[in-house]
PDB file of C-alpha atoms and ligand atoms in Angstrom:
ATOM      1  CA  UNK X   1      50.137   5.651  64.818  1.00  0.00           C
ATOM      2  CA  UNK X   2      53.621   6.648  63.750  1.00  0.00           C
ATOM      3  CA  UNK X   3      52.199   9.516  61.814  1.00  0.00           C
ATOM      4  CA  UNK X   4      50.485  11.072  64.747  1.00  0.00           C
ATOM      5  CA  UNK X   5      53.487  10.640  66.959  1.00  0.00           C
ATOM      6  CA  UNK X   6      55.726  12.412  64.502  1.00  0.00           C
ATOM      7  CA  UNK X   7      53.219  15.165  64.030  1.00  0.00           C
ATOM      8  CA  UNK X   8      52.897  15.689  67.751  1.00  0.00           C
ATOM      9  CA  UNK X   9      56.636  15.617  68.148  1.00  0.00           C
ATOM     10  CA  UNK X  10      56.995  18.143  65.388  1.00  0.00           C
ATOM     11  CA  UNK X  11      54.304  20.371  66.904  1.00  0.00           C
ATOM     12  CA  UNK X  12      55.951  20.203  70.313  1.00  0.00           C
ATOM     13  CA  UNK X  13      59.374  20.995  68.925  1.00  0.00           C
ATOM     14  CA  UNK X  14      57.950  23.860  66.954  1.00  0.00           C
ATOM     15  CA  UNK X  15      56.066  25.286  69.898  1.00  0.00           C
ATOM     16  CA  UNK X  16      59.129  25.001  72.081  1.00  0.00           C
ATOM     17  CA  UNK X  17      61.229  26.635  69.410  1.00  0.00           C
ATOM     18  CA  UNK X  18      58.737  29.478  69.050  1.00  0.00           C
ATOM     19  CA  UNK X  19      58.502  30.021  72.753  1.00  0.00           C
ATOM     20  CA  UNK X  20      62.258  29.730  73.015  1.00  0.00           C
ATOM     21  CA  UNK X  21      61.926  27.276  75.859  1.00  0.00           C
ATOM     22  CA  UNK X  22      63.085  23.715  76.155  1.00  0.00           C
ATOM     23  CA  UNK X  23      61.723  21.265  78.661  1.00  0.00           C
ATOM     24  CA  UNK X  24      58.849  22.204  80.958  1.00  0.00           C
ATOM     25  CA  UNK X  25      60.040  23.861  84.122  1.00  0.00           C
ATOM     26  CA  UNK X  26      56.746  23.595  85.996  1.00  0.00           C
ATOM     27  CA  UNK X  27      58.264  21.235  88.562  1.00  0.00           C
ATOM     28  CA  UNK X  28      60.776  23.878  89.688  1.00  0.00           C
ATOM     29  CA  UNK X  29      60.019  25.222  93.120  1.00  0.00           C
ATOM     30  CA  UNK X  30      58.441  28.678  92.993  1.00  0.00           C
ATOM     31  CA  UNK X  31      61.440  30.652  94.165  1.00  0.00           C
ATOM     32  CA  UNK X  32      64.205  28.377  92.881  1.00  0.00           C
ATOM     33  CA  UNK X  33      66.133  29.883  89.963  1.00  0.00           C
ATOM     34  CA  UNK X  34      64.779  28.459  86.699  1.00  0.00           C
ATOM     35  CA  UNK X  35      67.392  27.274  84.265  1.00  0.00           C
ATOM     36  CA  UNK X  36      66.103  27.757  80.728  1.00  0.00           C
ATOM     37  CA  UNK X  37      67.580  25.621  77.977  1.00  0.00           C
ATOM     38  CA  UNK X  38      66.435  26.500  74.474  1.00  0.00           C
ATOM     39  CA  UNK X  39      66.363  23.884  71.720  1.00  0.00           C
ATOM     40  CA  UNK X  40      69.057  25.803  69.888  1.00  0.00           C
ATOM     41  CA  UNK X  41      71.346  25.265  72.893  1.00  0.00           C
ATOM     42  CA  UNK X  42      73.719  28.128  73.605  1.00  0.00           C
ATOM     43  CA  UNK X  43      73.907  29.294  69.994  1.00  0.00           C
ATOM     44  CA  UNK X  44      73.353  33.079  69.809  1.00  0.00           C
ATOM     45  CA  UNK X  45      70.197  34.089  67.922  1.00  0.00           C
ATOM     46  CA  UNK X  46      72.175  35.747  65.123  1.00  0.00           C
ATOM     47  CA  UNK X  47      73.884  32.421  64.334  1.00  0.00           C
ATOM     48  CA  UNK X  48      72.532  29.095  63.071  1.00  0.00           C
ATOM     49  CA  UNK X  49      73.210  25.641  64.444  1.00  0.00           C
ATOM     50  CA  UNK X  50      74.802  23.212  62.008  1.00  0.00           C
ATOM     51  CA  UNK X  51      72.017  21.242  60.299  1.00  0.00           C
ATOM     52  CA  UNK X  52      71.434  17.768  61.717  1.00  0.00           C
ATOM     53  CA  UNK X  53      71.105  14.796  59.368  1.00  0.00           C
ATOM     54  CA  UNK X  54      67.606  14.512  57.938  1.00  0.00           C
ATOM     55  CA  UNK X  55      66.118  12.847  54.933  1.00  0.00           C
ATOM     56  CA  UNK X  56      63.401  14.248  52.730  1.00  0.00           C
ATOM     57  CA  UNK X  57      60.589  11.856  51.800  1.00  0.00           C
ATOM     58  CA  UNK X  58      60.136  11.022  48.159  1.00  0.00           C
ATOM     59  CA  UNK X  59      56.908  12.145  46.502  1.00  0.00           C
ATOM     60  CA  UNK X  60      54.095   9.631  46.939  1.00  0.00           C
ATOM     61  CA  UNK X  61      50.304   9.535  46.747  1.00  0.00           C
ATOM     62  CA  UNK X  62      48.375  11.258  49.591  1.00  0.00           C
ATOM     63  CA  UNK X  63      48.429   9.353  52.876  1.00  0.00           C
ATOM     64  CA  UNK X  64      45.334   8.071  54.649  1.00  0.00           C
ATOM     65  CA  UNK X  65      44.179  10.192  57.562  1.00  0.00           C
ATOM     66  CA  UNK X  66      43.981   8.804  61.092  1.00  0.00           C
ATOM     67  CA  UNK X  67      41.067  11.011  62.136  1.00  0.00           C
ATOM     68  CA  UNK X  68      38.880  13.282  60.082  1.00  0.00           C
ATOM     69  CA  UNK X  69      40.074  16.566  61.583  1.00  0.00           C
ATOM     70  CA  UNK X  70      43.733  15.685  61.006  1.00  0.00           C
ATOM     71  CA  UNK X  71      45.831  18.095  58.943  1.00  0.00           C
ATOM     72  CA  UNK X  72      46.713  15.857  55.986  1.00  0.00           C
ATOM     73  CA  UNK X  73      50.365  14.823  55.786  1.00  0.00           C
ATOM     74  CA  UNK X  74      52.431  16.299  52.977  1.00  0.00           C
ATOM     75  CA  UNK X  75      52.963  13.581  50.348  1.00  0.00           C
ATOM     76  CA  UNK X  76      55.868  15.300  48.615  1.00  0.00           C
ATOM     77  CA  UNK X  77      59.255  16.803  49.362  1.00  0.00           C
ATOM     78  CA  UNK X  78      59.236  20.377  50.659  1.00  0.00           C
ATOM     79  CA  UNK X  79      62.973  20.904  50.480  1.00  0.00           C
ATOM     80  CA  UNK X  80      63.708  24.524  49.658  1.00  0.00           C
ATOM     81  CA  UNK X  81      60.028  25.575  49.869  1.00  0.00           C
ATOM     82  CA  UNK X  82      60.115  28.910  51.623  1.00  0.00           C
ATOM     83  CA  UNK X  83      57.358  30.428  53.705  1.00  0.00           C
ATOM     84  CA  UNK X  84      58.345  33.995  54.531  1.00  0.00           C
ATOM     85  CA  UNK X  85      56.575  37.267  55.226  1.00  0.00           C
ATOM     86  CA  UNK X  86      56.468  38.052  51.515  1.00  0.00           C
ATOM     87  CA  UNK X  87      56.196  34.670  49.854  1.00  0.00           C
ATOM     88  CA  UNK X  88      54.556  31.322  50.481  1.00  0.00           C
ATOM     89  CA  UNK X  89      55.826  28.586  48.165  1.00  0.00           C
ATOM     90  CA  UNK X  90      52.982  26.217  49.150  1.00  0.00           C
ATOM     91  CA  UNK X  91      50.392  28.642  47.831  1.00  0.00           C
ATOM     92  CA  UNK X  92      52.187  28.611  44.474  1.00  0.00           C
ATOM     93  CA  UNK X  93      50.477  25.258  43.895  1.00  0.00           C
ATOM     94  CA  UNK X  94      47.760  24.996  46.581  1.00  0.00           C
ATOM     95  CA  UNK X  95      46.001  28.364  46.121  1.00  0.00           C
ATOM     96  CA  UNK X  96      42.585  27.869  44.531  1.00  0.00           C
ATOM     97  CA  UNK X  97      43.536  29.706  41.334  1.00  0.00           C
ATOM     98  CA  UNK X  98      46.698  27.599  40.961  1.00  0.00           C
ATOM     99  CA  UNK X  99      45.386  24.074  41.485  1.00  0.00           C
ATOM    100  CA  UNK X 100      44.118  23.521  37.953  1.00  0.00           C
ATOM    101  CA  UNK X 101      47.621  23.922  36.606  1.00  0.00           C
ATOM    102  CA  UNK X 102      49.465  22.300  39.522  1.00  0.00           C
ATOM    103  CA  UNK X 103      47.155  19.356  40.227  1.00  0.00           C
ATOM    104  CA  UNK X 104      47.506  20.052  43.970  1.00  0.00           C
ATOM    105  CA  UNK X 105      44.628  19.798  46.441  1.00  0.00           C
ATOM    106  CA  UNK X 106      42.956  23.161  47.056  1.00  0.00           C
ATOM    107  CA  UNK X 107      43.646  24.549  50.528  1.00  0.00           C
ATOM    108  CA  UNK X 108      40.684  23.753  52.748  1.00  0.00           C
ATOM    109  CA  UNK X 109      37.831  26.300  52.918  1.00  0.00           C
ATOM    110  CA  UNK X 110      38.447  26.368  56.683  1.00  0.00           C
ATOM    111  CA  UNK X 111      41.753  28.108  55.923  1.00  0.00           C
ATOM    112  CA  UNK X 112      40.011  31.326  54.891  1.00  0.00           C
ATOM    113  CA  UNK X 113      38.361  32.003  58.247  1.00  0.00           C
ATOM    114  CA  UNK X 114      40.027  34.355  60.727  1.00  0.00           C
ATOM    115  CA  UNK X 115      40.031  33.569  64.412  1.00  0.00           C
ATOM    116  CA  UNK X 116      37.187  36.084  64.811  1.00  0.00           C
ATOM    117  CA  UNK X 117      35.136  34.011  62.342  1.00  0.00           C
ATOM    118  CA  UNK X 118      35.402  36.422  59.423  1.00  0.00           C
ATOM    119  CA  UNK X 119      35.614  34.734  56.009  1.00  0.00           C
ATOM    120  CA  UNK X 120      38.406  36.131  53.792  1.00  0.00           C
ATOM    121  CA  UNK X 121      39.035  35.651  50.071  1.00  0.00           C
ATOM    122  CA  UNK X 122      42.674  34.695  50.616  1.00  0.00           C
ATOM    123  CA  UNK X 123      44.430  32.541  53.177  1.00  0.00           C
ATOM    124  CA  UNK X 124      43.794  33.558  56.789  1.00  0.00           C
ATOM    125  CA  UNK X 125      46.890  34.737  58.687  1.00  0.00           C
ATOM    126  CA  UNK X 126      46.390  31.941  61.190  1.00  0.00           C
ATOM    127  CA  UNK X 127      46.775  29.398  58.391  1.00  0.00           C
ATOM    128  CA  UNK X 128      49.721  31.083  56.700  1.00  0.00           C
ATOM    129  CA  UNK X 129      52.518  28.968  58.157  1.00  0.00           C
ATOM    130  CA  UNK X 130      51.480  25.665  56.583  1.00  0.00           C
ATOM    131  CA  UNK X 131      54.215  23.548  58.136  1.00  0.00           C
ATOM    132  CA  UNK X 132      52.997  24.509  61.591  1.00  0.00           C
ATOM    133  CA  UNK X 133      50.337  21.828  61.012  1.00  0.00           C
ATOM    134  CA  UNK X 134      51.230  19.956  57.811  1.00  0.00           C
ATOM    135  CA  UNK X 135      54.338  17.796  57.845  1.00  0.00           C
ATOM    136  CA  UNK X 136      55.891  15.246  55.541  1.00  0.00           C
ATOM    137  CA  UNK X 137      55.896  11.720  56.895  1.00  0.00           C
ATOM    138  CA  UNK X 138      58.757   9.285  57.214  1.00  0.00           C
ATOM    139  CA  UNK X 139      58.019   5.587  57.483  1.00  0.00           C
ATOM    140  CA  UNK X 140      60.330   5.123  60.452  1.00  0.00           C
ATOM    141  CA  UNK X 141      60.238   3.031  63.592  1.00  0.00           C
ATOM    142  CA  UNK X 142      58.360   4.968  66.323  1.00  0.00           C
ATOM    143  CA  UNK X 143      60.767   6.565  68.786  1.00  0.00           C
ATOM    144  CA  UNK X 144      58.406   5.698  71.627  1.00  0.00           C
ATOM    145  CA  UNK X 145      56.030   2.738  71.577  1.00  0.00           C
ATOM    146  CA  UNK X 146      52.396   3.774  71.798  1.00  0.00           C
ATOM    147  CA  UNK X 147      48.953   2.295  71.378  1.00  0.00           C
ATOM    148  CA  UNK X 148      47.422   4.943  69.135  1.00  0.00           C
ATOM    149  CA  UNK X 149      44.848   3.580  66.731  1.00  0.00           C
ATOM    150  CA  UNK X 150      43.203   5.154  63.724  1.00  0.00           C
ATOM    151  CA  UNK X 151      39.738   6.577  64.504  1.00  0.00           C
ATOM    152  CA  UNK X 152      37.174   3.768  64.286  1.00  0.00           C
ATOM    153  CA  UNK X 153      35.191   5.561  61.600  1.00  0.00           C
ATOM    154  CA  UNK X 154      38.251   5.517  59.338  1.00  0.00           C
ATOM    155  CA  UNK X 155      39.452   1.963  59.994  1.00  0.00           C
TER     156      UNK X 155
HETATM  157  C1  HEC U   1      55.037  22.344  42.943  1.00  0.00           C
HETATM  158  C2  HEC U   1      53.690  22.277  43.454  1.00  0.00           C
HETATM  159  C3  HEC U   1      53.493  22.104  44.955  1.00  0.00           C
HETATM  160  C4  HEC U   1      54.046  22.844  45.987  1.00  0.00           C
HETATM  161  C5  HEC U   1      55.004  24.015  45.868  1.00  0.00           C
HETATM  162  C6  HEC U   1      53.491  22.308  47.197  1.00  0.00           C
HETATM  163  N1  HEC U   1      52.637  21.271  46.926  1.00  0.00           N
HETATM  164 FE1  HEC U   1      51.559  20.185  48.262  1.00  0.00          FE
HETATM  165  N2  HEC U   1      50.819  19.024  46.771  1.00  0.00           N
HETATM  166  C7  HEC U   1      51.076  19.205  45.416  1.00  0.00           C
HETATM  167  C8  HEC U   1      50.360  18.199  44.659  1.00  0.00           C
HETATM  168  C9  HEC U   1      50.378  18.063  43.147  1.00  0.00           C
HETATM  169  C10 HEC U   1      49.653  17.410  45.599  1.00  0.00           C
HETATM  170  C11 HEC U   1      48.699  16.272  45.315  1.00  0.00           C
HETATM  171  C12 HEC U   1      49.395  14.952  45.164  1.00  0.00           C
HETATM  172  C13 HEC U   1      48.397  13.896  44.747  1.00  0.00           C
HETATM  173  O1  HEC U   1      47.178  14.094  44.896  1.00  0.00           O
HETATM  174  O2  HEC U   1      48.878  12.880  44.301  1.00  0.00           O
HETATM  175  C14 HEC U   1      49.973  17.946  46.916  1.00  0.00           C
HETATM  176  C15 HEC U   1      49.475  17.443  48.091  1.00  0.00           C
HETATM  177  C16 HEC U   1      49.637  18.058  49.324  1.00  0.00           C
HETATM  178  C17 HEC U   1      48.982  17.646  50.554  1.00  0.00           C
HETATM  179  C18 HEC U   1      48.070  16.427  50.733  1.00  0.00           C
HETATM  180  C19 HEC U   1      46.603  16.754  50.635  1.00  0.00           C
HETATM  181  C20 HEC U   1      45.756  15.539  50.989  1.00  0.00           C
HETATM  182  O3  HEC U   1      44.548  15.633  50.790  1.00  0.00           O
HETATM  183  O4  HEC U   1      46.275  14.523  51.480  1.00  0.00           O
HETATM  184  C21 HEC U   1      49.377  18.512  51.525  1.00  0.00           C
HETATM  185  C22 HEC U   1      48.969  18.513  52.972  1.00  0.00           C
HETATM  186  C23 HEC U   1      50.287  19.457  50.926  1.00  0.00           C
HETATM  187  N3  HEC U   1      50.439  19.146  49.583  1.00  0.00           N
HETATM  188  C24 HEC U   1      50.897  20.491  51.611  1.00  0.00           C
HETATM  189  C25 HEC U   1      51.853  21.327  51.056  1.00  0.00           C
HETATM  190  C26 HEC U   1      52.621  22.288  51.825  1.00  0.00           C
HETATM  191  C27 HEC U   1      52.458  22.544  53.304  1.00  0.00           C
HETATM  192  C28 HEC U   1      53.461  22.907  50.956  1.00  0.00           C
HETATM  193  C29 HEC U   1      54.513  23.947  51.252  1.00  0.00           C
HETATM  194  C30 HEC U   1      55.499  23.592  52.273  1.00  0.00           C
HETATM  195  C31 HEC U   1      53.204  22.356  49.630  1.00  0.00           C
HETATM  196  N4  HEC U   1      52.253  21.381  49.745  1.00  0.00           N
HETATM  197  C32 HEC U   1      53.821  22.784  48.468  1.00  0.00           C
HETATM  198  C33 HEC U   1      51.872  20.180  44.866  1.00  0.00           C
HETATM  199  C34 HEC U   1      52.612  21.118  45.564  1.00  0.00           C
HETATM  200  C1  HEC U   2      46.615  25.633  62.194  1.00  0.00           C
HETATM  201  C2  HEC U   2      46.807  24.413  61.422  1.00  0.00           C
HETATM  202  C3  HEC U   2      46.885  24.511  59.912  1.00  0.00           C
HETATM  203  C4  HEC U   2      47.620  25.385  59.140  1.00  0.00           C
HETATM  204  C5  HEC U   2      48.534  26.503  59.601  1.00  0.00           C
HETATM  205  C6  HEC U   2      47.371  25.013  57.766  1.00  0.00           C
HETATM  206  N1  HEC U   2      46.521  23.935  57.721  1.00  0.00           N
HETATM  207 FE1  HEC U   2      45.889  22.970  56.044  1.00  0.00          FE
HETATM  208  N2  HEC U   2      44.658  21.805  57.173  1.00  0.00           N
HETATM  209  C7  HEC U   2      44.604  21.791  58.541  1.00  0.00           C
HETATM  210  C8  HEC U   2      43.585  20.851  58.983  1.00  0.00           C
HETATM  211  C9  HEC U   2      43.221  20.552  60.433  1.00  0.00           C
HETATM  212  C10 HEC U   2      43.025  20.290  57.818  1.00  0.00           C
HETATM  213  C11 HEC U   2      41.902  19.254  57.722  1.00  0.00           C
HETATM  214  C12 HEC U   2      40.587  19.821  58.185  1.00  0.00           C
HETATM  215  C13 HEC U   2      40.186  21.019  57.395  1.00  0.00           C
HETATM  216  O1  HEC U   2      39.894  20.896  56.195  1.00  0.00           O
HETATM  217  O2  HEC U   2      40.207  22.112  57.964  1.00  0.00           O
HETATM  218  C14 HEC U   2      43.724  20.904  56.688  1.00  0.00           C
HETATM  219  C15 HEC U   2      43.475  20.616  55.361  1.00  0.00           C
HETATM  220  C16 HEC U   2      44.298  21.015  54.309  1.00  0.00           C
HETATM  221  C17 HEC U   2      44.246  20.494  52.959  1.00  0.00           C
HETATM  222  C18 HEC U   2      43.292  19.422  52.451  1.00  0.00           C
HETATM  223  C19 HEC U   2      42.037  20.033  51.911  1.00  0.00           C
HETATM  224  C20 HEC U   2      41.070  18.991  51.458  1.00  0.00           C
HETATM  225  O3  HEC U   2      40.143  19.371  50.726  1.00  0.00           O
HETATM  226  O4  HEC U   2      41.196  17.798  51.802  1.00  0.00           O
HETATM  227  C21 HEC U   2      45.211  21.128  52.247  1.00  0.00           C
HETATM  228  C22 HEC U   2      45.562  20.917  50.801  1.00  0.00           C
HETATM  229  C23 HEC U   2      45.862  22.061  53.132  1.00  0.00           C
HETATM  230  N3  HEC U   2      45.283  21.971  54.382  1.00  0.00           N
HETATM  231  C24 HEC U   2      46.906  22.890  52.774  1.00  0.00           C
HETATM  232  C25 HEC U   2      47.427  23.888  53.585  1.00  0.00           C
HETATM  233  C26 HEC U   2      48.367  24.894  53.150  1.00  0.00           C
HETATM  234  C27 HEC U   2      48.956  25.002  51.752  1.00  0.00           C
HETATM  235  C28 HEC U   2      48.624  25.703  54.222  1.00  0.00           C
HETATM  236  C29 HEC U   2      49.453  26.968  54.280  1.00  0.00           C
HETATM  237  C30 HEC U   2      49.076  28.022  53.350  1.00  0.00           C
HETATM  238  C31 HEC U   2      47.875  25.159  55.363  1.00  0.00           C
HETATM  239  N4  HEC U   2      47.155  24.090  54.925  1.00  0.00           N
HETATM  240  C32 HEC U   2      47.910  25.660  56.667  1.00  0.00           C
HETATM  241  C33 HEC U   2      45.383  22.552  59.395  1.00  0.00           C
HETATM  242  C34 HEC U   2      46.202  23.599  59.006  1.00  0.00           C
END
């Protein structure tokens, strides 16, 4: 339950960050001026906010999944792992030709299909930014109580 919450939270934060918007403004009346507040606050885009306190998880064995279609949680630290236009640190270990040496799980076969359904021989662009879907997990108290339960088939 915690896992899913954190994943959703992460996804929401990420989406908001990408869209550059903060809270939904749908309630604003049509012609009222909309005040946009980005997650980065008033910091100009050519500057970074000071990092907030966060703790990297220690490496552990793979976590159970809560439903079969869930992107598995990352069971190891990803501190310093860069995913840029030219380089993807995750694929250093998770690419099919690297897994024998690294012992990492091969990226899923679903990750080679483009959104048009074409099968590629390397990672599909829509699966390039791994941490868009895969996140490490902290065993923390849920920020908001919820009643989520693991899918019955996996209980
Ligand atoms: C240095 C090698 C290495 C790098 C780099 C690496 N991983 Fe891993 N990863 C592993 C290994 C090894 C395992 C398997 C651990 C096990 O089975 O005990 C693993 C497991 C995983 C799993 C769990 C799979 C499952 O079935 O539960 C996910 C998800 C994952 N990694 C995502 C990532 C992402 C995303 C990145 C980049 C941010 C990344 N990894 C970078 C080595 C690596
Ligand atoms: C758009 C979301 C998304 C992105 C981006 C993504 N994944 Fe996944 N990943 C999933 C989902 C969902 C699953 C489980 C279902 C499946 O296999 O497709 C999965 C499964 C996996 C697995 C487990 C495979 C297995 O056999 O159990 C690994 C390892 C993995 N992904 C690694 C990666 C790495 C590395 C990247 C970046 C190069 C990445 N993923 C990018 C959603 C994503």
